[in-house]
Coordinates of C-alpha atoms in Angstrom, one line a residue:
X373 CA -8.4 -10.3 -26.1
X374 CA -10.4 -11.1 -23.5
X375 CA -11.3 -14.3 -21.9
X376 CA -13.2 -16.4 -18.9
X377 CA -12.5 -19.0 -19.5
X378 CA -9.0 -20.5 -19.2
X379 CA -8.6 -22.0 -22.8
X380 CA -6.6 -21.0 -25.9
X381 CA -4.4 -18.2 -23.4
X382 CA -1.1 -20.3 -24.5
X383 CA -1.7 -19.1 -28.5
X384 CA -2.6 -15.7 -27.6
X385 CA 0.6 -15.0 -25.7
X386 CA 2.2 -16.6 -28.4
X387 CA 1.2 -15.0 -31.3
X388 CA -0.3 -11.5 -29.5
X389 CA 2.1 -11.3 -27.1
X390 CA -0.4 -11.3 -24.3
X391 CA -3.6 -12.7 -22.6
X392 CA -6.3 -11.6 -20.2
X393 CA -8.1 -14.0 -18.2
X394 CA -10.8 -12.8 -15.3
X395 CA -11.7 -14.8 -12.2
X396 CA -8.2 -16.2 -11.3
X397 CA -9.0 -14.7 -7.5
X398 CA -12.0 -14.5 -5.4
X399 CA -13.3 -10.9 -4.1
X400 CA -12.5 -12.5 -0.3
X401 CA -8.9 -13.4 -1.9
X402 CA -8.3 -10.0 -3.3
X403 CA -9.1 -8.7 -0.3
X404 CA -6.8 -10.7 1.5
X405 CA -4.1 -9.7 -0.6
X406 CA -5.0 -5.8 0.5
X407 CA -4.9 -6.5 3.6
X408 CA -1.8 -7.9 4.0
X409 CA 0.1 -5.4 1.9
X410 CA -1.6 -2.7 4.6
X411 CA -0.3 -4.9 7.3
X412 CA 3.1 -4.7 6.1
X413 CA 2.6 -1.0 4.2
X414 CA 3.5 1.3 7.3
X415 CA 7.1 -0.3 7.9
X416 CA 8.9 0.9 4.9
X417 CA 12.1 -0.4 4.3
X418 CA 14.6 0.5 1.4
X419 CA 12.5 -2.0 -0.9
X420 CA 9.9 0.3 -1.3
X421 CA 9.0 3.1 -2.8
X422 CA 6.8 5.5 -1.9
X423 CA 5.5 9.0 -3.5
X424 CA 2.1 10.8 -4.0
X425 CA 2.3 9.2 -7.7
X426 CA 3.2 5.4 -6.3
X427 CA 3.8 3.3 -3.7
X428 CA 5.6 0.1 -5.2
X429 CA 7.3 -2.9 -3.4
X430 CA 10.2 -4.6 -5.2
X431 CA 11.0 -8.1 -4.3
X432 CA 7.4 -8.3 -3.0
X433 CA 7.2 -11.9 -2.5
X434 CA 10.0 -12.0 0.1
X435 CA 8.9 -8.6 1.5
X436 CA 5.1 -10.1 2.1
X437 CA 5.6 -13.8 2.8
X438 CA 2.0 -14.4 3.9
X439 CA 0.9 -13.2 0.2
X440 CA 2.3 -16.8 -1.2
X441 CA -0.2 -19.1 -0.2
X442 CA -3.4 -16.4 -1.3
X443 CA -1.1 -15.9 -4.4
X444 CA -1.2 -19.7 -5.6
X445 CA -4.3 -20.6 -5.5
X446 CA -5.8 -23.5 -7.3
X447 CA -6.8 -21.9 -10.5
X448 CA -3.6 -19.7 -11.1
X449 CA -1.5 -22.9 -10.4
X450 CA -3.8 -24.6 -13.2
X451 CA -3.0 -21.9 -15.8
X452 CA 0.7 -21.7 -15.0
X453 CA 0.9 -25.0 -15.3
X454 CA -0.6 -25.0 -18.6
X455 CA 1.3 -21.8 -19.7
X456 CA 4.5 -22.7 -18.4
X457 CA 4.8 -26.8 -17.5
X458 CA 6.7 -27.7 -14.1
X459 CA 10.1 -26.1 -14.5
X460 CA 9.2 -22.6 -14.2
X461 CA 10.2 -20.3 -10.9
X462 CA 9.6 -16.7 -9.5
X463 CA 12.3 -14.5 -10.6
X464 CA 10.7 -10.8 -10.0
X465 CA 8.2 -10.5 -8.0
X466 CA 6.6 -5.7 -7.8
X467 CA 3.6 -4.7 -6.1
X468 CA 2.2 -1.3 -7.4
X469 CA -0.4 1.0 -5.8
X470 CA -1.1 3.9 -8.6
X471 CA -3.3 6.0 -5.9
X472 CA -6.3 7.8 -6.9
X473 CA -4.5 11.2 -7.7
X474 CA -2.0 9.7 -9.6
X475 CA -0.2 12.0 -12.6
X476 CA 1.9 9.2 -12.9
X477 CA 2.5 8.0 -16.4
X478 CA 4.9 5.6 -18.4
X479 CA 5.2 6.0 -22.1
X480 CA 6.1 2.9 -24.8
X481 CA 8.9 0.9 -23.8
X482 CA 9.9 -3.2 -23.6
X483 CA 10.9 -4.8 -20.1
X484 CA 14.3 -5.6 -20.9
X485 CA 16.1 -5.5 -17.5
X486 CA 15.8 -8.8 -14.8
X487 CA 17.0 -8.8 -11.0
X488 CA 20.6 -10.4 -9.9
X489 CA 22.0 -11.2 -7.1
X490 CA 26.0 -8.9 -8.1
X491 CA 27.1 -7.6 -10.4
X492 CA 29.8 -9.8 -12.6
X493 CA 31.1 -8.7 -16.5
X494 CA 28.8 -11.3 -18.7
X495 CA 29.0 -11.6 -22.3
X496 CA 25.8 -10.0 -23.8
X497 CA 25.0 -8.4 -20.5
X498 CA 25.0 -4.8 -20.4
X499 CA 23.4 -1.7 -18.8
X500 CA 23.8 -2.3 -15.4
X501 CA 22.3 0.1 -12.5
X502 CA 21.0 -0.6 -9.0
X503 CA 18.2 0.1 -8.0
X504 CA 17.0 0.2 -4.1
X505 CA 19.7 -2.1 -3.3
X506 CA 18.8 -4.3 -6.2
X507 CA 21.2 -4.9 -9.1
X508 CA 19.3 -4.7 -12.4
X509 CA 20.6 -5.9 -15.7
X510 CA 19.8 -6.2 -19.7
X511 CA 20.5 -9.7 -20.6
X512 CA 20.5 -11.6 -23.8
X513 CA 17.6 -11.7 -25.8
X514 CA 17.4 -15.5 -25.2
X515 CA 16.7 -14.7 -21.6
X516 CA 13.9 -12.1 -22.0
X517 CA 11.9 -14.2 -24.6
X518 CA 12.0 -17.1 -22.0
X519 CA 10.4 -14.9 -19.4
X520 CA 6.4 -14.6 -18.9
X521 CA 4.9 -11.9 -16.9
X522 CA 1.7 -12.4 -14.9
X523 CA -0.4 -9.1 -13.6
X524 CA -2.5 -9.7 -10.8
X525 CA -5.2 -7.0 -10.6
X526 CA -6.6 -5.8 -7.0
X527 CA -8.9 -3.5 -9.1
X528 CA -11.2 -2.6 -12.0
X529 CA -8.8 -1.5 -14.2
X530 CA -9.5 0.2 -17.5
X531 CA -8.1 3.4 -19.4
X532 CA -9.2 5.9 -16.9
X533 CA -7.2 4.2 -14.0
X534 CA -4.1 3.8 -16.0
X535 CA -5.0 0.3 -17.4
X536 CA -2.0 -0.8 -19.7
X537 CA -1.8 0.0 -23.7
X538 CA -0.2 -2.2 -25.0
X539 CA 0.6 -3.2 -29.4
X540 CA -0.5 -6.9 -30.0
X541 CA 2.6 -8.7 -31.2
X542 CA 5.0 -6.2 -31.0
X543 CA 7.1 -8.9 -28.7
X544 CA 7.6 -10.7 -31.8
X545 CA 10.7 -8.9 -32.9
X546 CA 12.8 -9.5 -30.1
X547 CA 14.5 -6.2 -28.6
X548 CA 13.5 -3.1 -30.6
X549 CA 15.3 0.3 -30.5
X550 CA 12.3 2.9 -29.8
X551 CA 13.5 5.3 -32.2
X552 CA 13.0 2.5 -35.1
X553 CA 9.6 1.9 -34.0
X554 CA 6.8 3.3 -36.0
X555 CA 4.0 3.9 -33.3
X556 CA 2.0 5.6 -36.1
X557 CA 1.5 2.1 -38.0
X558 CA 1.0 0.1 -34.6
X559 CA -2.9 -0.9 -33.7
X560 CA -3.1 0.1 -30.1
X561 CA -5.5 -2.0 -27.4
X562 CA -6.6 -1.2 -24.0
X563 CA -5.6 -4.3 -21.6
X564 CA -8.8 -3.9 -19.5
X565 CA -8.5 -6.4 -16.6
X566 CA -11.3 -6.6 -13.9
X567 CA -10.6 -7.2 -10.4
X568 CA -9.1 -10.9 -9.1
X569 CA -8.0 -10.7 -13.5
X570 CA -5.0 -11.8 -14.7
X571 CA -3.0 -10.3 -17.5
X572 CA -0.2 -12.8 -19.0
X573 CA 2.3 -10.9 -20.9
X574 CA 5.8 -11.1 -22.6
X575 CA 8.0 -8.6 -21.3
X576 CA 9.2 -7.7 -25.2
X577 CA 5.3 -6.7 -25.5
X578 CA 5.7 -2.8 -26.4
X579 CA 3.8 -1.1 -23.7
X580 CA 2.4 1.9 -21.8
X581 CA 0.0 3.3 -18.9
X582 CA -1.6 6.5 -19.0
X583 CA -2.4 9.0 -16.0
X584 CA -5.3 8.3 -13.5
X585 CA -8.6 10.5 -14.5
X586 CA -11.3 8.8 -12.5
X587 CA -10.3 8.8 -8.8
X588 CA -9.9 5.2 -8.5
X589 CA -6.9 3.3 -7.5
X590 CA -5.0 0.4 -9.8
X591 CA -3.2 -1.7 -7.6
X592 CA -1.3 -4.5 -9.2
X593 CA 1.1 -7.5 -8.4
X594 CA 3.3 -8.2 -10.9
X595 CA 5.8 -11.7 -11.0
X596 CA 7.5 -12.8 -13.6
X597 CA 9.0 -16.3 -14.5
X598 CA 11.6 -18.0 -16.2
X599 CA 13.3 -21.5 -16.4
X600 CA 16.8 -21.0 -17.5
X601 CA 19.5 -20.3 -15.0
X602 CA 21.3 -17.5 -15.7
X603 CA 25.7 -17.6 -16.5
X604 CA 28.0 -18.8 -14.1
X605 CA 28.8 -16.9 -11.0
X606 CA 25.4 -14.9 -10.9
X607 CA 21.9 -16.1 -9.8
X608 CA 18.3 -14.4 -10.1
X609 CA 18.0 -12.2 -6.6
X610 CA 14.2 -13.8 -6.0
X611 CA 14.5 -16.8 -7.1
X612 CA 11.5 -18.2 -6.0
X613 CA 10.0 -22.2 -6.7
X614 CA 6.4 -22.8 -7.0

């Protein structure tokens, strides 16, 4: 689904499990947000990641500090607030640059891991691993359904640049194991987003991104949000208030 204008997204992430709206950001304030990922691009630090197939900055809002101000703007502010109320806060916060040559694909899967500050045995936390000096952990199921993803698109993005496929609704079950999944039955879409777009999404929304054919880049920031705090003794690493 596909939308200007800023009405109904709340339902649609509800009941599809996502939402597209265009003209959140300005062409001048996309391009302020490119240039001051290339300002900070060349000093690479063990937060980001960098390969033919992607460049990516993890805890991207601390990494970039300048980005905030560009980031919440006026008319995203508007749409969080209706989306989410006044309680919400950063809790993950990725850029990613999928170049031009990009083979880089990801097949189906649910986001079902968040960002802590150490690692502590937690009842219904498992699956723990660190990545780049970042401990990553599944939690409960409470947790991920309480979480809203927003996609900030630098770019054009449709299915030749690696524009998300994603299956309407599939959030709705709450963690699924992939094998139990019948991709055969599901009704695939396209999340084509244009430029200074946003893309809402639940991170239980089944999804994918397909190789780069056209020779253009897709360069996305993605944050996420929650409003719970998390079990005694460990806090979200980015923890960020709007």
């Amino acid at each position: 689904m596909n939308h200007n204008t800023k009405s109904n997204y709340n339902q649609e992430v509800e009941s599809n499990g996502y939402a597209i709206i265009n003209d959140v950001f300005s062409n001048e304030e996309t391009q302020s947000f490119i240039y001051e990922i290339e300002q900070i691009s060349d000093s690479l630090n063990k937060t980001f990641r960098k390969s033919k197939d992607l460049f990516a900055i993890r805890q991207f809002l601390k990494e970039v500090p300048t980005i905030n101000k560009i980031l919440f703007n006026d008319a995203l502010k508007n749409i969080l607030g209706q989306l989410l109320g006044n309680d919400y806060f950063v809790v993950k916060s990725i850029y990613f640059d999928k170049p031009e040559q990009s083979n880089w694909f990801v097949s189906y899967h649910q986001d079902l891991t968040i960002s802590v500050d150490k690692k502590l045995e937690c009842s219904g936390f498992n699956n723990w691993t660190i990545k780049q000096n970042q401990f990553s952990v599944q939690p409960t199921e409470k947790i991920l359904e309480n979480i809203f993803t927003i996609r900030i698109h630098l770019d054009d993005t449709d299915e030749k640049n690696g524009a998300l496929r994603i299956i309407p609704k599939s959030h709705a079950n709450g963690i699924v194991r992939l094998d139990s999944f019948d991709f055969n039955e599901a009704e695939e879409q396209i999340a084509k987003v244009k430029k200074g777009g946003i893309m809402i999404m639940k991170p239980l929304l089944f999804h994918a991104s397909n190789k780069t054919i056209n020779n253009e880049k897709r360069r996305v920031i993605h944050v996420e949000f929650s409003n719970l705090d998390l079990p005694e003794g460990i806090s979200w690493s980015e923890k960020i208030n709007i």
